[in-house]
Coordinates of C-alpha atoms in Angstrom, one line a residue:
X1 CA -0.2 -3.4 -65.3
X2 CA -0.9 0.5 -65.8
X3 CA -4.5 1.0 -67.4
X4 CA -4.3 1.9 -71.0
X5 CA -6.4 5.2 -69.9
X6 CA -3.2 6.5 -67.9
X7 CA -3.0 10.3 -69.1
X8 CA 0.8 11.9 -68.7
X9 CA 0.7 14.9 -68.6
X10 CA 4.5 15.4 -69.4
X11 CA 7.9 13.4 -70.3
X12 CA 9.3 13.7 -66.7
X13 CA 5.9 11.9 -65.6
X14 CA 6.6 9.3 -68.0
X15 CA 9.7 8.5 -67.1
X16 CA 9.7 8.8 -63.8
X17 CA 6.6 6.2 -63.9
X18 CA 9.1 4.1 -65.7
X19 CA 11.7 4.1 -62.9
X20 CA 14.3 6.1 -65.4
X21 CA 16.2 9.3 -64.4
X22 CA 14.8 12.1 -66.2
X23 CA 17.4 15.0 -65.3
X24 CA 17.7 15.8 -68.7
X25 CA 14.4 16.7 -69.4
X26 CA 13.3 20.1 -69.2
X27 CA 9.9 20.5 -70.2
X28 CA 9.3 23.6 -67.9
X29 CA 8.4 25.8 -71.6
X30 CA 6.6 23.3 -72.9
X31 CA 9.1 22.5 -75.2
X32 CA 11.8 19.6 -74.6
X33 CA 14.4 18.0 -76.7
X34 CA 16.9 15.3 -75.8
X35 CA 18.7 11.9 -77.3
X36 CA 17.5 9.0 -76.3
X37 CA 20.7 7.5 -76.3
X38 CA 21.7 9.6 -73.1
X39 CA 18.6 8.6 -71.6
X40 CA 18.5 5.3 -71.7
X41 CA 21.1 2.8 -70.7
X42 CA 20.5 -0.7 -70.4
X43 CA 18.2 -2.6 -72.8
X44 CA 15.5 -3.2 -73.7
X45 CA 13.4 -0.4 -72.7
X46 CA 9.9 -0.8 -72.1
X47 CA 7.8 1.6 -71.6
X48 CA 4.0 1.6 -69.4
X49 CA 0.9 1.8 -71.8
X50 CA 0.4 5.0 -71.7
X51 CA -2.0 8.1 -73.2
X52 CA 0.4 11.2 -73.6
X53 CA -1.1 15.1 -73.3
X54 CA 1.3 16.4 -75.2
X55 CA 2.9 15.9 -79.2
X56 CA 5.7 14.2 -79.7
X57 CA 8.3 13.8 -83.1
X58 CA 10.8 10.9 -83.1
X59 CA 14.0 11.1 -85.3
X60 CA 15.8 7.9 -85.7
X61 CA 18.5 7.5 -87.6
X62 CA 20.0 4.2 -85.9
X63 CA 17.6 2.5 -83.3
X64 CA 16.0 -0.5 -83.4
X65 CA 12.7 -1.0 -81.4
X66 CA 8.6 -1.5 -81.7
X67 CA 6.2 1.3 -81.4
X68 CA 2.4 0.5 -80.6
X69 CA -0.2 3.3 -81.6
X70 CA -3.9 2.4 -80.8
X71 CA -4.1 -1.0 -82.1
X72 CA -1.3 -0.7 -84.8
X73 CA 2.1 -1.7 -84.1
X74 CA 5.1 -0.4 -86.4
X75 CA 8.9 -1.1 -86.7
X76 CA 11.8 1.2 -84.9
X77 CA 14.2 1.1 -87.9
X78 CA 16.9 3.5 -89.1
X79 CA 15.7 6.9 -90.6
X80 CA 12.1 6.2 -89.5
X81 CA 10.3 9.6 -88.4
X82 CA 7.5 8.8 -86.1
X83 CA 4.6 12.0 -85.5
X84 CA 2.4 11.2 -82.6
X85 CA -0.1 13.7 -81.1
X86 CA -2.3 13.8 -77.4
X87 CA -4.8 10.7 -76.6
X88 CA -3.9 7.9 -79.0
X89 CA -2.5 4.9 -76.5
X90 CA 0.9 4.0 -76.9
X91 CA 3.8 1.8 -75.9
X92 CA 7.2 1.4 -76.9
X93 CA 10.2 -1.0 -76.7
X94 CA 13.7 0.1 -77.6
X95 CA 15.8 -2.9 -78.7
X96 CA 18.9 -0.9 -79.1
X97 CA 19.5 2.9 -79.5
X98 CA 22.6 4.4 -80.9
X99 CA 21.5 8.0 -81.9
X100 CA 17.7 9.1 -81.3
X101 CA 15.9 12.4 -81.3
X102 CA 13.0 13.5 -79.6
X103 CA 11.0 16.5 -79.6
X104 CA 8.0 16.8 -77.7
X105 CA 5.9 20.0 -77.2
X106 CA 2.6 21.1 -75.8
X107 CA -0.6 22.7 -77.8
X108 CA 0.6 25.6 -75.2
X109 CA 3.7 25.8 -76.7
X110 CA 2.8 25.4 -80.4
X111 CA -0.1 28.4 -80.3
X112 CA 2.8 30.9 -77.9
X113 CA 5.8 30.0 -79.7
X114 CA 5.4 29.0 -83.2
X115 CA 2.1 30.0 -84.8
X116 CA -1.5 31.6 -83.1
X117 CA -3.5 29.8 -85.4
X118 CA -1.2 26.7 -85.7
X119 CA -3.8 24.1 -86.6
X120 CA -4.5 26.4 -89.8
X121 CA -0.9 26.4 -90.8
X122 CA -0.4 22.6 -90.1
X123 CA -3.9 20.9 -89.8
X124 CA -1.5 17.7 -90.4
X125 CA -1.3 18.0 -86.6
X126 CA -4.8 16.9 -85.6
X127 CA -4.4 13.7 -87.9
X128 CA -4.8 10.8 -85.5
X129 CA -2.7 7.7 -86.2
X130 CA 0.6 8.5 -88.6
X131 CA 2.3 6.2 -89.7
X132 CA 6.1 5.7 -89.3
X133 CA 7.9 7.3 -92.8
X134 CA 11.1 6.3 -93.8
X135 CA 13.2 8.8 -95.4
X136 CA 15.6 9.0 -98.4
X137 CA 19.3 9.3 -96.6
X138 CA 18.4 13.5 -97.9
X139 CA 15.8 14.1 -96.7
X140 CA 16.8 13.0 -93.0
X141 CA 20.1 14.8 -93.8
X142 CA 17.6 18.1 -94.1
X143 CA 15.5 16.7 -90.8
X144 CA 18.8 16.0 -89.3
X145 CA 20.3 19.5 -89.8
X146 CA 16.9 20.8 -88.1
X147 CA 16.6 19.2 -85.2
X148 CA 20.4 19.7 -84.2
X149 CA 20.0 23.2 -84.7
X150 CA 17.0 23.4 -82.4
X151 CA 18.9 21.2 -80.1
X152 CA 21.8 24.0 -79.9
X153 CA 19.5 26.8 -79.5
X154 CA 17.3 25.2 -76.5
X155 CA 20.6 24.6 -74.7
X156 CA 22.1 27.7 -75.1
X157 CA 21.6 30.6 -73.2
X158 CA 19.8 33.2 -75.8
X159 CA 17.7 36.2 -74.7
X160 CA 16.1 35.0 -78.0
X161 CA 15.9 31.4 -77.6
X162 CA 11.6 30.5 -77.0
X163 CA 11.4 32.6 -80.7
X164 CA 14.5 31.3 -82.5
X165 CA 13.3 27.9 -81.1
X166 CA 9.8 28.6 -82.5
X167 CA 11.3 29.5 -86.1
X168 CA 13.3 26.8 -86.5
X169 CA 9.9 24.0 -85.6
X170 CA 8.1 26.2 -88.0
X171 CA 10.7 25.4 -90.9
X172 CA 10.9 21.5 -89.4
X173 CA 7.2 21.4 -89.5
X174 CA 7.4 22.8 -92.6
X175 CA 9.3 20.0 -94.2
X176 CA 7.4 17.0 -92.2
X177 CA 4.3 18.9 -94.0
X178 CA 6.4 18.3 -97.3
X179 CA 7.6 15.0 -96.7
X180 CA 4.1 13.5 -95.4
X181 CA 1.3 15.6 -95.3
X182 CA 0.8 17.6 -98.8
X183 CA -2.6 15.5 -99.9
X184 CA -4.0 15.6 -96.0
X185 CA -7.2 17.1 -95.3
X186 CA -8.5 17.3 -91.9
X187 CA -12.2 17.8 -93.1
X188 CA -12.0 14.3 -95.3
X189 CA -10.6 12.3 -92.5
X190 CA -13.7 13.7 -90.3
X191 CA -15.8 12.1 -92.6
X192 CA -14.2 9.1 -93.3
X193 CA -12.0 7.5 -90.7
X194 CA -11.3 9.8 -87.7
X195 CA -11.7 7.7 -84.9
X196 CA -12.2 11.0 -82.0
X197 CA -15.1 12.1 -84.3
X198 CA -16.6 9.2 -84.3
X199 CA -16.6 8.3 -80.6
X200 CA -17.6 12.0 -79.8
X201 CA -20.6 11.1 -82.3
X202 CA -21.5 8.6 -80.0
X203 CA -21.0 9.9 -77.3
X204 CA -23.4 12.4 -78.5
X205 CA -26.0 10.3 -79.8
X206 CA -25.9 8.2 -76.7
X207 CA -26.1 11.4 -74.3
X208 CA -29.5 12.7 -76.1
X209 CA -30.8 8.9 -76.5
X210 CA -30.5 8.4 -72.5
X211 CA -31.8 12.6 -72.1
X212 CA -34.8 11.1 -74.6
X213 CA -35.3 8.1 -72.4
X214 CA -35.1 9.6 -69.1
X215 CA -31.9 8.1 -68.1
X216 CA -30.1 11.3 -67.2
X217 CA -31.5 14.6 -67.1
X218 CA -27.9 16.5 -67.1
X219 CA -26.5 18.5 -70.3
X220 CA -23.2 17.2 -70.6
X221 CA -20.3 19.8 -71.5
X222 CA -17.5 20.3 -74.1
X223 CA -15.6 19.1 -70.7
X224 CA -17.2 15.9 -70.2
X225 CA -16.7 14.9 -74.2
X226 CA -12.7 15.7 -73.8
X227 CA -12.9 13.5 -70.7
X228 CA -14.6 10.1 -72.3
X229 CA -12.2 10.6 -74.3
X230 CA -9.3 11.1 -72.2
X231 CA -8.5 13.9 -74.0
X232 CA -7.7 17.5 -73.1
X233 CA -10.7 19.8 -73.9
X234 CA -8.4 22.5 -75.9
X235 CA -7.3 19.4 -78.1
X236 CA -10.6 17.6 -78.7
X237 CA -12.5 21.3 -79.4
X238 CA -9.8 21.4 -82.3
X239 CA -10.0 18.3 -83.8
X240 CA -14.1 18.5 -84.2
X241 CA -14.0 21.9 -85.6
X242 CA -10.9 21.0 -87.7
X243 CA -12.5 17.6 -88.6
X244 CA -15.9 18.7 -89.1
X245 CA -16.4 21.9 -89.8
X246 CA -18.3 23.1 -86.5
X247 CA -17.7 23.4 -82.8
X248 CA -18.4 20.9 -80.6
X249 CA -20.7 23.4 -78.9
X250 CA -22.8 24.1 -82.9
X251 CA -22.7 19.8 -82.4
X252 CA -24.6 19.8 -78.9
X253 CA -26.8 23.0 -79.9
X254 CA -27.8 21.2 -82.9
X255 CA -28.7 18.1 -81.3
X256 CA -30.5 20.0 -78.6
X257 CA -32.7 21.9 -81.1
X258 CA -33.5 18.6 -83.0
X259 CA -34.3 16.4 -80.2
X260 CA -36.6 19.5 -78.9
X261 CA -38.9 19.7 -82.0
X262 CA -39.4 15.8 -82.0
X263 CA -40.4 16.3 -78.8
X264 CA -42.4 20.0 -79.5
X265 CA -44.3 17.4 -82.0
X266 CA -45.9 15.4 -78.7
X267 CA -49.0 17.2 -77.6
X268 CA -49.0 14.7 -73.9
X269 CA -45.6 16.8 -73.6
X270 CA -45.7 20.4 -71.9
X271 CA -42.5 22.9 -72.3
X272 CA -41.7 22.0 -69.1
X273 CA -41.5 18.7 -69.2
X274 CA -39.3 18.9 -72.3
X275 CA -37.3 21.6 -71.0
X276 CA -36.4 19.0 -68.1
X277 CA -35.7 16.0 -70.1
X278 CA -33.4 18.2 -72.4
X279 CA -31.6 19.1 -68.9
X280 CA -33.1 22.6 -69.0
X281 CA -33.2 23.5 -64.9
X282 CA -36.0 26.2 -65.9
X283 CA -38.0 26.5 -68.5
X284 CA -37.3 30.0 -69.5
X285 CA -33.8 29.1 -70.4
X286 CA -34.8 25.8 -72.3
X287 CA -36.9 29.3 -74.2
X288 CA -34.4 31.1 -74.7
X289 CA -31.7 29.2 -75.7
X290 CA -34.7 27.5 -78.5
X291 CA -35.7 31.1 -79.7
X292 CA -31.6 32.3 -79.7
X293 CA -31.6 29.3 -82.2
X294 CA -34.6 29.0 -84.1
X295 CA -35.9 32.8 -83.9
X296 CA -39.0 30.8 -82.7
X297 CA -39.7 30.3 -78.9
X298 CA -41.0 26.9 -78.9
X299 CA -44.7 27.8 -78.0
X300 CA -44.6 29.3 -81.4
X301 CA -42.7 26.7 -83.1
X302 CA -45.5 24.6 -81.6
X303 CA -48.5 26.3 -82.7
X304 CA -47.0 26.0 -86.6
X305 CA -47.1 22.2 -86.6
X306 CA -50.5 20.6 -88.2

């Protein structure tokens, strides 16, 4: 069985992972749209376990299936709307599908074609396990009219179509935001039950412990958070400073600066020796980058303890 850490990167490398014939994808934008229903033909349909790199929006308005997010499993059932985003593990099975949508689109995608600063405008985005909403038979008349619309446009042939494409998920976003999202607050769920900041706190803490210990004398980068994570490094960067309030970079330098003074505090230790076991390869930059933070260099942050 496929590790639950398999990233795909796109819908075509889904499917054709799954063995199903994909023609109908076009992801080549960024941007895809289809019906299930013309995808998939005998049933059930299972999918591999998979982590996807990309958001996704499922419209059902007669389906019957079982979606697994993480460790929470939730019902396929008519007009269900299902909101998943990159890195959470899923799986699906599809029971029966009569008419389906999905929409799936890339971070890419949603900063080019529907709004620069698109985690501003719809933090709702970054949230990390939604669950499944059924609508009122309006309001998926309203989601319905949407996401046919779109459908339309990104198979037609306009010289407009990436920017009337890119309206049209502003207004759907716009009415998911209504629909779900009008209490959400990115900074709230950072402090109480974002999973991705608390595994990149961890990670963190873990990282200085073993630079502390002598276990590892390597800085680890934004990089190599996104990647314990399996996550990409655009995606995580937003979540933390969405989440938290700082940059995953303002988290390391922080840390850096705290773990130096504890160590500034040992006498036994010289700069040098500190600068190493923060993962400093010269002392003058360990300097540097103390004094760029502190105003102090950390001879003279020394000299100031009693």
């Amino acid at each position: 069985m496929p590790s639950k850490n398999l990233v795909v990167k796109t819908l075509n490398e889904l499917y054709e992972l799954m063995g199903l014939s994909h023609d109908i994808v076009d992801q080549t934008s960024g941007f895809s749209i289809l019906y299930l229903q013309d995808l998939f033909k005998d049933y059930p349909v299972s999918s591999i376990p998979f982590r996807p790199n990309f958001f996704s929006f499922l419209f059902i308005k007669d389906a019957f299936g079982n979606y697994t997010i993480d460790d929470l499993s939730f019902p396929m059932v008519p007009g269900t709307v299902y909101f998943t985003n990159p890195g959470n593990f899923r799986k699906f099975i599809w029971n029966s599908v009569t008419d389906t949508c999905l929409v799936v689109f890339t971070e890419s995608y949603l900063k080019e074609q529907v709004h620069p600063d698109i985690y501003r405008e719809f933090s709702f985005l970054l949230t990390e396990t939604v669950e499944p909403r059924v609508l009122t038979p309006d309001q998926f008349a309203i989601i319905e009219e949407l996401y046919k619309f779109i459908y339309r446009e990104h198979h037609g042939d306009s010289p407009y179509k990436n920017k009337i494409i890119g309206s049209a998920v502003v207004t759907l976003l716009l009415k998911i935001k209504e629909y779900f999202f009008q209490a959400y607050n990115p900074i709230y769920e950072g402090n109480r039950s974002s999973q991705i900041v608390k595994t990149f706190k961890q990670n963190l803490e873990q990282h200085f412990r073993d630079l502390a210990n002598g276990k590892t004398d390597a800085q680890l980068r934004v990089q190599d958070y996104a990647d314990k994570q399996f996550l990409h490094v655009n995606y995580l960067s937003s979540v933390i400073t969405s989440k938290t309030g700082k940059s995953i970079s303002a988290w390391i330098a922080d840390k850096t600066i705290a773990e130096a003074k504890v160590m500034l505090h040992d006498k036994q230790m010289n700069i040098k020796e500190i600068a190493g076991r923060l993962g400093f390869l010269e002392a003058s930059h360990f300097s540097n980058y103390f004094k760029k933070h502190t105003t102090q260099s950390p001879a003279d942050y020394r000299k100031q303890l009693v």
